PDB file of C-alpha atoms and ligand atoms in Angstrom:
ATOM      1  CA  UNK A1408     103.234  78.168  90.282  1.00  0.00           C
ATOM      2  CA  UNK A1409     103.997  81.587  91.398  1.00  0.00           C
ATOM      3  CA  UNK A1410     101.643  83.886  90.290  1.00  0.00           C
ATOM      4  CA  UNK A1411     101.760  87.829  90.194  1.00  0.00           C
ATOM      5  CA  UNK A1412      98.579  89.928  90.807  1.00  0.00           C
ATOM      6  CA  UNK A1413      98.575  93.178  90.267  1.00  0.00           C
ATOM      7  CA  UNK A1414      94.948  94.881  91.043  1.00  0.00           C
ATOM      8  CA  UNK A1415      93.968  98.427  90.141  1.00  0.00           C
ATOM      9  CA  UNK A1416      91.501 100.313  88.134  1.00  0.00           C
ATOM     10  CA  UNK A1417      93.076 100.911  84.510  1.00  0.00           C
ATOM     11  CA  UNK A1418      91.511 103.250  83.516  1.00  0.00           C
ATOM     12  CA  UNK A1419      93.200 103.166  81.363  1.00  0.00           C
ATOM     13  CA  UNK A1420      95.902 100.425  81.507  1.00  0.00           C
ATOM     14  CA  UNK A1421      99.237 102.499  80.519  1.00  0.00           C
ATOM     15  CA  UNK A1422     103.122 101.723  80.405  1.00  0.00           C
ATOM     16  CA  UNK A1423     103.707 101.916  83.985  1.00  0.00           C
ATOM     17  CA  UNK A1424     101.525  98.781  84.510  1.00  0.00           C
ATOM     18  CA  UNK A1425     102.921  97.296  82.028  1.00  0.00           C
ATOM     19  CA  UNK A1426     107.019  97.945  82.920  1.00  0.00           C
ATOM     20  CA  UNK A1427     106.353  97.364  86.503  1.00  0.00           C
ATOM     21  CA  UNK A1428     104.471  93.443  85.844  1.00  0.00           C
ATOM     22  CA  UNK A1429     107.308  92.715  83.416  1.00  0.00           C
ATOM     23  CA  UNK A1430     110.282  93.933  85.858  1.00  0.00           C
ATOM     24  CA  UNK A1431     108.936  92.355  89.258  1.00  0.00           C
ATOM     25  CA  UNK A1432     107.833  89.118  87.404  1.00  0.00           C
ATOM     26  CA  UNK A1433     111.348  88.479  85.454  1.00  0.00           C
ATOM     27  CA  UNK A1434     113.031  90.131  88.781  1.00  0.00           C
ATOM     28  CA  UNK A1435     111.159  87.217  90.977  1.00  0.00           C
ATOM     29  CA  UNK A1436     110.636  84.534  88.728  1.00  0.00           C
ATOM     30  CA  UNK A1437     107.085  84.609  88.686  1.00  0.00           C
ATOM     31  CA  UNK A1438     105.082  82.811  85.965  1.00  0.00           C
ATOM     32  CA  UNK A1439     102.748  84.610  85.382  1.00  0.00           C
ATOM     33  CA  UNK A1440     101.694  88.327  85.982  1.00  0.00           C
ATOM     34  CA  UNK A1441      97.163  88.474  86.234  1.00  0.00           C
ATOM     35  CA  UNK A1442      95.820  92.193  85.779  1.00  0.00           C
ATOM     36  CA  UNK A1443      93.074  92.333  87.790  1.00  0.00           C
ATOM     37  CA  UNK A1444      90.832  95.577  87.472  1.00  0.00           C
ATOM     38  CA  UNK A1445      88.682  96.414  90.081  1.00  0.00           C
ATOM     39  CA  UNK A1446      84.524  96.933  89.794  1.00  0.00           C
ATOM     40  CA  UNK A1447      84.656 100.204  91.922  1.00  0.00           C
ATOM     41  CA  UNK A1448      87.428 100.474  94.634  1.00  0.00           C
ATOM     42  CA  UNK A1449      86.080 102.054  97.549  1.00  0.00           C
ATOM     43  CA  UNK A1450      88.626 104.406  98.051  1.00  0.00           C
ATOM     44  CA  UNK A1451      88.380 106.183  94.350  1.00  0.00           C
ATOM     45  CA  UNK A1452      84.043 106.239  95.316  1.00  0.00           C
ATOM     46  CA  UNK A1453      85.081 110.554  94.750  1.00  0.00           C
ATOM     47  CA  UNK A1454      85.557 110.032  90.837  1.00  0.00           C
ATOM     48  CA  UNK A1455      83.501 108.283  88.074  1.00  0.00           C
ATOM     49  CA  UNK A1456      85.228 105.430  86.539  1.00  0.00           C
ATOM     50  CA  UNK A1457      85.158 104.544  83.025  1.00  0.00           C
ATOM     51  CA  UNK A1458      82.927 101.466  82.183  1.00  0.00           C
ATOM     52  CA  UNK A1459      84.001  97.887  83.501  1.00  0.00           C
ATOM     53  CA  UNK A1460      83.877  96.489  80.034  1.00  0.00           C
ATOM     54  CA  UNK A1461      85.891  99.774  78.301  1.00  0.00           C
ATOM     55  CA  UNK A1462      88.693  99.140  81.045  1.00  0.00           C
ATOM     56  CA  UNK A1463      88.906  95.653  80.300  1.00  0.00           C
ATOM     57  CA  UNK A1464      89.411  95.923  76.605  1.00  0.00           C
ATOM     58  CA  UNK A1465      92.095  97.970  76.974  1.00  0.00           C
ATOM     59  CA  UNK A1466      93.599  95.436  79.371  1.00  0.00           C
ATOM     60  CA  UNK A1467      92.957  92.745  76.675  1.00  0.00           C
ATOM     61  CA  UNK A1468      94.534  94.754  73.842  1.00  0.00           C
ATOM     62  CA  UNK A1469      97.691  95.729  76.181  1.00  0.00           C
ATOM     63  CA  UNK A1470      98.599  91.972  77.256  1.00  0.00           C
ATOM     64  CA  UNK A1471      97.619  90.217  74.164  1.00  0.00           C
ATOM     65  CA  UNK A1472     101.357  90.304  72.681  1.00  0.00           C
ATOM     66  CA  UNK A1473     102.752  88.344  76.223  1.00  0.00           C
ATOM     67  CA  UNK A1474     101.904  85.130  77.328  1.00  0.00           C
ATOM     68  CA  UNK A1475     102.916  85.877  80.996  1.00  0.00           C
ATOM     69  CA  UNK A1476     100.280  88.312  81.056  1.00  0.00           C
ATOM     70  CA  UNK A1477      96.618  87.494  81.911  1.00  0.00           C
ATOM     71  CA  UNK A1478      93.534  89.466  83.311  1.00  0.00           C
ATOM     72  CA  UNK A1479      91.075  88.188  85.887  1.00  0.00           C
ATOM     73  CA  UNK A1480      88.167  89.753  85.994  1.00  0.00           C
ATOM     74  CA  UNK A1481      87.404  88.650  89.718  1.00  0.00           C
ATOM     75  CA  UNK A1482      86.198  91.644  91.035  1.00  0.00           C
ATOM     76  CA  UNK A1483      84.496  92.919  88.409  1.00  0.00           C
ATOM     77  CA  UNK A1484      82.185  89.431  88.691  1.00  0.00           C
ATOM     78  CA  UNK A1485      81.126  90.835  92.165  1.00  0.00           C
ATOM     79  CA  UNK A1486      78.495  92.983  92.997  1.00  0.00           C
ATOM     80  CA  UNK A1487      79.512  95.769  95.074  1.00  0.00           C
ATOM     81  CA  UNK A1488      83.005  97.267  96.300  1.00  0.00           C
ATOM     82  CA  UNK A1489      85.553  94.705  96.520  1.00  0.00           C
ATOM     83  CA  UNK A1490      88.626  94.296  98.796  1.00  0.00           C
ATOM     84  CA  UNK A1491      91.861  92.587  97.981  1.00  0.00           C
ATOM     85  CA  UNK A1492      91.666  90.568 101.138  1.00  0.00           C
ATOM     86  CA  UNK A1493      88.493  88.794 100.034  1.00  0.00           C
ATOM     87  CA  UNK A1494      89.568  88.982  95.884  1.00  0.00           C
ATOM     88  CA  UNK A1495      92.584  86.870  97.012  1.00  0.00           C
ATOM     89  CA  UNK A1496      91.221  84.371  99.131  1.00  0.00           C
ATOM     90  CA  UNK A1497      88.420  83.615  96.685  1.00  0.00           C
ATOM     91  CA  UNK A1498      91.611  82.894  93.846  1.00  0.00           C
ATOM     92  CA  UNK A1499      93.544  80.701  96.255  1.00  0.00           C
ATOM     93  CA  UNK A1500      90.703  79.004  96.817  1.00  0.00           C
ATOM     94  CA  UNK A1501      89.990  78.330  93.401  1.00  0.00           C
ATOM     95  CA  UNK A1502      93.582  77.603  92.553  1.00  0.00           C
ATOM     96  CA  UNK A1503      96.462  74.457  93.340  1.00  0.00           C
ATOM     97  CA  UNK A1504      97.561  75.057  97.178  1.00  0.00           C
ATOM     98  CA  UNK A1505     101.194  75.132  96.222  1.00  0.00           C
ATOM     99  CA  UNK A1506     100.761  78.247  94.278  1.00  0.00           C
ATOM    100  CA  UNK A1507     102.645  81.175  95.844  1.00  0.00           C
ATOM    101  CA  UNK A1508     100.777  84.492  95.688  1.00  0.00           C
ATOM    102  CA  UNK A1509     102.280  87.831  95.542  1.00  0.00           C
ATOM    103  CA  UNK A1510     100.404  91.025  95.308  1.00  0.00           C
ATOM    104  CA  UNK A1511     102.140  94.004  93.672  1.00  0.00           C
ATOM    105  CA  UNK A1512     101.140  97.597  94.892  1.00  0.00           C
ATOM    106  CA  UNK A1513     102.544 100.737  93.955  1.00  0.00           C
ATOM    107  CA  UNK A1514     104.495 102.849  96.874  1.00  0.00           C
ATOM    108  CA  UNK A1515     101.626 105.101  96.478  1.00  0.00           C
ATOM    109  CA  UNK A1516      98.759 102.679  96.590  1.00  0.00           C
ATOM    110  CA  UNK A1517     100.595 100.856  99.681  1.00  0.00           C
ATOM    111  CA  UNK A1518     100.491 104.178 101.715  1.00  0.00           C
ATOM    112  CA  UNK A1519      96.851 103.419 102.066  1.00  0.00           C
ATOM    113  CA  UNK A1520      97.696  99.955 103.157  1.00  0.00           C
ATOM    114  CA  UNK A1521      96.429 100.382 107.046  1.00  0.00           C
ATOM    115  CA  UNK A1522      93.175 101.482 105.580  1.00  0.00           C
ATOM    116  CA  UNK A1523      92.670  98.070 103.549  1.00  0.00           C
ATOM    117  CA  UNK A1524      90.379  95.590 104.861  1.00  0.00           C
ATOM    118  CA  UNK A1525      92.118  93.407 107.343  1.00  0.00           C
ATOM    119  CA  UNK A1526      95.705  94.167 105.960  1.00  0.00           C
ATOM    120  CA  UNK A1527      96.942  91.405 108.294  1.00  0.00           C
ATOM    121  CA  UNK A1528      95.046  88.821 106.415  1.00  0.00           C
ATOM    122  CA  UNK A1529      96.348  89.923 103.117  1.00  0.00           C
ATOM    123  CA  UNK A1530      99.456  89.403 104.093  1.00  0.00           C
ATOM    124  CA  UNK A1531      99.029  85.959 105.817  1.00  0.00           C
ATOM    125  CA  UNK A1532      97.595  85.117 102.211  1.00  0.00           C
ATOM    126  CA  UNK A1533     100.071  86.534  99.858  1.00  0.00           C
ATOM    127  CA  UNK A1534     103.406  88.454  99.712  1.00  0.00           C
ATOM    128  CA  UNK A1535     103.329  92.267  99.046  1.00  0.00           C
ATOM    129  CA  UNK A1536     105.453  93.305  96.674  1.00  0.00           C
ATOM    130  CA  UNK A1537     106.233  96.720  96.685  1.00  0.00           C
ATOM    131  CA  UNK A1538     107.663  99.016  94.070  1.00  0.00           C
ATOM    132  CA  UNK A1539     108.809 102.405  93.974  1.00  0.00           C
ATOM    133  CA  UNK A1540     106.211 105.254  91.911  1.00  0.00           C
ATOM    134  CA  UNK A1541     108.353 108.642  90.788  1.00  0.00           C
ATOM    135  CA  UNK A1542     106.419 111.339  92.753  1.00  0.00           C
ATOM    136  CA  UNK A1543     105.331 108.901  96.266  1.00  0.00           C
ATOM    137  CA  UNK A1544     107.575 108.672  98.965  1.00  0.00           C
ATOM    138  CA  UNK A1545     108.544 105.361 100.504  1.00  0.00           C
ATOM    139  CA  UNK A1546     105.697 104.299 103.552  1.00  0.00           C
ATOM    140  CA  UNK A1547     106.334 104.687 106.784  1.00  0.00           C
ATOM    141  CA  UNK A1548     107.153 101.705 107.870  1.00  0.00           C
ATOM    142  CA  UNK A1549     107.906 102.736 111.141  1.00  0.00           C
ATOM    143  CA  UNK A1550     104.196 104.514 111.675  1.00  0.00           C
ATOM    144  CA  UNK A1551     102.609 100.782 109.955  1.00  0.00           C
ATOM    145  CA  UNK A1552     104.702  98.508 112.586  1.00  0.00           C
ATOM    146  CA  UNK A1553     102.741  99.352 115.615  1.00  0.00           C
ATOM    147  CA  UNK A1554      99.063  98.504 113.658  1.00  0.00           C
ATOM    148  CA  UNK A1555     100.685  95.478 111.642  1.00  0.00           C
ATOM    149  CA  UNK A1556     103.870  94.425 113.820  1.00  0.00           C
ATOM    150  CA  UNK A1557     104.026  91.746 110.640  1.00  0.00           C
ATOM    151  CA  UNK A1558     104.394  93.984 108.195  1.00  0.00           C
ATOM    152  CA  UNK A1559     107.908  94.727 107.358  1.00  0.00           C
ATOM    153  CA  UNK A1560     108.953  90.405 107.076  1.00  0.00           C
ATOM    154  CA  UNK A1561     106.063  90.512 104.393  1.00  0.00           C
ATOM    155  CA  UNK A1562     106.822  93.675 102.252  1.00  0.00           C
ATOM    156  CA  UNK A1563     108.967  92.341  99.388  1.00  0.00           C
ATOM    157  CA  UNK A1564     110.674  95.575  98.115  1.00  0.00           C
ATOM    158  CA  UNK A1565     111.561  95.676  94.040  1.00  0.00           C
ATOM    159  CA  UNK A1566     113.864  97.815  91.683  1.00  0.00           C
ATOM    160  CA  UNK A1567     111.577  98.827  88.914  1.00  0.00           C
ATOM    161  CA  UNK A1568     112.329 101.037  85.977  1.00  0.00           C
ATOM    162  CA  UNK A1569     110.664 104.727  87.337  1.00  0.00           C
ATOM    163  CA  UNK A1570     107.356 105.543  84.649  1.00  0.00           C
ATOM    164  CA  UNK A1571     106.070 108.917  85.275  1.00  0.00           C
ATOM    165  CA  UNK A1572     103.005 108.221  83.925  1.00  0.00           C
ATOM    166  CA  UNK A1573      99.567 107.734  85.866  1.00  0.00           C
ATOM    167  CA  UNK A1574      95.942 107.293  84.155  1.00  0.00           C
ATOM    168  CA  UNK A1575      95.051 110.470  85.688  1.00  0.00           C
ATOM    169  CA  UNK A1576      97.513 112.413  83.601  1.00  0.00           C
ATOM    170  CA  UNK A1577      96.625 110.040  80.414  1.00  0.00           C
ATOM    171  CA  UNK A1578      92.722 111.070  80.882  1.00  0.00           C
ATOM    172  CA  UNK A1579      94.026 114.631  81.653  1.00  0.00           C
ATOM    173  CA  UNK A1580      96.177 114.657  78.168  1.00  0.00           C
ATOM    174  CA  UNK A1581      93.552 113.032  76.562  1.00  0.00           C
ATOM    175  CA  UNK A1582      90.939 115.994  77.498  1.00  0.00           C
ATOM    176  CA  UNK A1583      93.569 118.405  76.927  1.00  0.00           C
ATOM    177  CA  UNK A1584      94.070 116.967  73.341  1.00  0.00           C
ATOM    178  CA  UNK A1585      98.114 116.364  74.466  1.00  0.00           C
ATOM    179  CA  UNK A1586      99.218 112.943  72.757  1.00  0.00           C
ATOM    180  CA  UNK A1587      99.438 109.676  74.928  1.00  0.00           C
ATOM    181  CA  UNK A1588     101.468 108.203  71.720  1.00  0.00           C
ATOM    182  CA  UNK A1589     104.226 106.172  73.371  1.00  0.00           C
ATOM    183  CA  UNK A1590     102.650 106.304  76.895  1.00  0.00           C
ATOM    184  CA  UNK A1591     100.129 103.337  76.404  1.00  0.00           C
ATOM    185  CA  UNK A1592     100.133 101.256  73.551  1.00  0.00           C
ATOM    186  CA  UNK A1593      98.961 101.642  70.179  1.00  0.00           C
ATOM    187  CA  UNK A1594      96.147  99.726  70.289  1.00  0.00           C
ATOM    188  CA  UNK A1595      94.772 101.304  73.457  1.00  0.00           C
ATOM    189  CA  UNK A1596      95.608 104.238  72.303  1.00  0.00           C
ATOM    190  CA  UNK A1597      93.598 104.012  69.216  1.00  0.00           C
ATOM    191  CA  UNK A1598      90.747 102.028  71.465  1.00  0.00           C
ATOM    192  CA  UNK A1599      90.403 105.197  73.709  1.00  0.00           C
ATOM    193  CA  UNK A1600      89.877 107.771  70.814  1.00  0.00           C
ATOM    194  CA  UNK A1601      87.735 105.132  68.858  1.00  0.00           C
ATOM    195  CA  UNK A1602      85.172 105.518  71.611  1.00  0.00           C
ATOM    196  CA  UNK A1603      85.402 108.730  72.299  1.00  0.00           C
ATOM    197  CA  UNK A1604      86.735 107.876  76.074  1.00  0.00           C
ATOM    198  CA  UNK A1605      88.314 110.432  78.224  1.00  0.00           C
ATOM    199  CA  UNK A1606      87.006 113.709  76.052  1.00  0.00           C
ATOM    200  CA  UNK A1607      84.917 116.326  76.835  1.00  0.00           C
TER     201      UNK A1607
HETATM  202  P1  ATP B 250      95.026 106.705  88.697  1.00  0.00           P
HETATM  203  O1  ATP B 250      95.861 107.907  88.366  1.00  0.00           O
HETATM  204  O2  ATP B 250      93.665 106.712  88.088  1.00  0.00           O
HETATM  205  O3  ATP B 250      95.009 106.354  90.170  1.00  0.00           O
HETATM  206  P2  ATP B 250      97.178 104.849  88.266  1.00  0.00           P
HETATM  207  O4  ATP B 250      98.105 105.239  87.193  1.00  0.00           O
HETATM  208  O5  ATP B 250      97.582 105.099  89.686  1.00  0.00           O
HETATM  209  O6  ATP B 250      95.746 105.465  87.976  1.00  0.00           O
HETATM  210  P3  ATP B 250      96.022 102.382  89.098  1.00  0.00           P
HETATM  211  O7  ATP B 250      95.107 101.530  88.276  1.00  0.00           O
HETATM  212  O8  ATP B 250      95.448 103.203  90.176  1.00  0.00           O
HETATM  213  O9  ATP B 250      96.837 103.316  88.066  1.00  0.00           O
HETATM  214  O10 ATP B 250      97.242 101.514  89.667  1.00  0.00           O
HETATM  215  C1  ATP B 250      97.250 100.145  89.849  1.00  0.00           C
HETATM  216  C2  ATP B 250      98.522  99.767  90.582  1.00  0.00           C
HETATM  217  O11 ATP B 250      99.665 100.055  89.767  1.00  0.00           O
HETATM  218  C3  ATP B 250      98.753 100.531  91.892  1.00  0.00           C
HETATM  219  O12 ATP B 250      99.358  99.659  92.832  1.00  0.00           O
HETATM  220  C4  ATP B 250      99.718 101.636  91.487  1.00  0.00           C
HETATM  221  O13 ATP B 250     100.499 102.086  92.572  1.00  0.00           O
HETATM  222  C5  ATP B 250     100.566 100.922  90.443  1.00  0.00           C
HETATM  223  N1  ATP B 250     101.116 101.846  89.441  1.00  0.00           N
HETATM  224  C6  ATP B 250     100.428 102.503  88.481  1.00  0.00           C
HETATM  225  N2  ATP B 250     101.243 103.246  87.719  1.00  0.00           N
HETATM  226  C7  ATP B 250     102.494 103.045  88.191  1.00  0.00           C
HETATM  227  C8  ATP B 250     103.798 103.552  87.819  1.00  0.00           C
HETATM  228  N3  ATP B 250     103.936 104.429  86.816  1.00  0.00           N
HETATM  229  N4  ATP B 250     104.861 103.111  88.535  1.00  0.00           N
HETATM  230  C9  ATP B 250     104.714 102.248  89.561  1.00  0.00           C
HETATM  231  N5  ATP B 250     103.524 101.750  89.969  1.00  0.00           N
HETATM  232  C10 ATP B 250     102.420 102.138  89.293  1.00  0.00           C
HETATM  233 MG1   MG B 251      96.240 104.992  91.280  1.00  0.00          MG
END
């Protein structure tokens, strides 16, 4: 099987996720696209994420409608930060040995690639697939080569539609009392001002 992982913190899960699992999994003929929100990432320790078990119900309510989509809650299972590098191995090692892995990371999010734990293992254990964010500029692949010589064979670049939307701006909107009506869907929408999430 080839299976899609796409890790991040959701909070909340929006139409950007969304687009960008559909596009790369139809665009590389992946089975199977698995959400997987992290418990704290160590690189967001600045801001206070929303509840584990908030950002998963969102996730829940925004796949339920595909059958490609699935979430893992992996990392929110361990205690502690968690790094993709050790997240991975622990699925592969779980899973059939023919699967093929392949990690999708926003332009953005792979800028701070060379600050991931050992981001030449994560790439000896899965593909990176990278797609394009409005707003980032492309990495510099030229400034990664002499850290991770492998690390332009094992980017896999995709065309995905460009969503302007982050969570930041959907927490921001939500605060500012701006609708997020068409920017995540309706039932996260109506999950977020349910429980009061995101408000003052
Ligand atoms: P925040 O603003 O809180 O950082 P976010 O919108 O960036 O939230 P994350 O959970 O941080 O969402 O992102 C998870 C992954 O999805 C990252 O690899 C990120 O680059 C990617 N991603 C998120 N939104 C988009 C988008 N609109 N287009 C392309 N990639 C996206
Ligand atoms: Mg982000």
């Amino acid at each position: 099987m080839k299976i899609g992982l796409l890790g991040g913190t959701f909070d909340p899960i929006h139409m950007g996720h969304l687009i960008i699992a559909q596009e790369v999994r139809v665009r590389l003929g992946l089975d199977k696209i698995v959400f997987m929100p992290a418990s704290h990432p160590w690189l967001k320790i600045d801001r206070k994420i929303t509840d584990a078990r908030h950002r998963l119900a969102m996730i829940k309510l925004a796949i339920a409608s595909d059958s490609c989509f699935e979430v893992s809650t992996a990392e929110l299972d361990r205690p502690g930060p968690t790094y993709t590098v050790d997240t991975v191995e622990a699925l592969k090692a779980k899973s059939n040995p023919t699967d093929e892995w392949y990690f999708i990371v926003g332009s953005d999010a792979l800028a701070d690639f060379p600050r991931w734990k050992e981001p030449k293992r994560v790439i000896s254990l899965c593909q990176i697939v990278q797609v394009e964010r409005p707003g980032s500029s492309n990495i510099d692949l030229a400034a990664l080569k002499p850290l991770i010589p492998e690390v332009s064979s094992c980017l896999r670049p995709v065309d995905v539609p460009q969503i302007d939307i982050s969570s930041t701006a959907i927490r921001e909107r939500v605060m500012m009392g701006y609708p997020i009506r068409y920017m995540v869907p309706p039932d996260v929408e109506a999950y977020i001002y349910e429980h009061g999430l995101y408000s003052r």
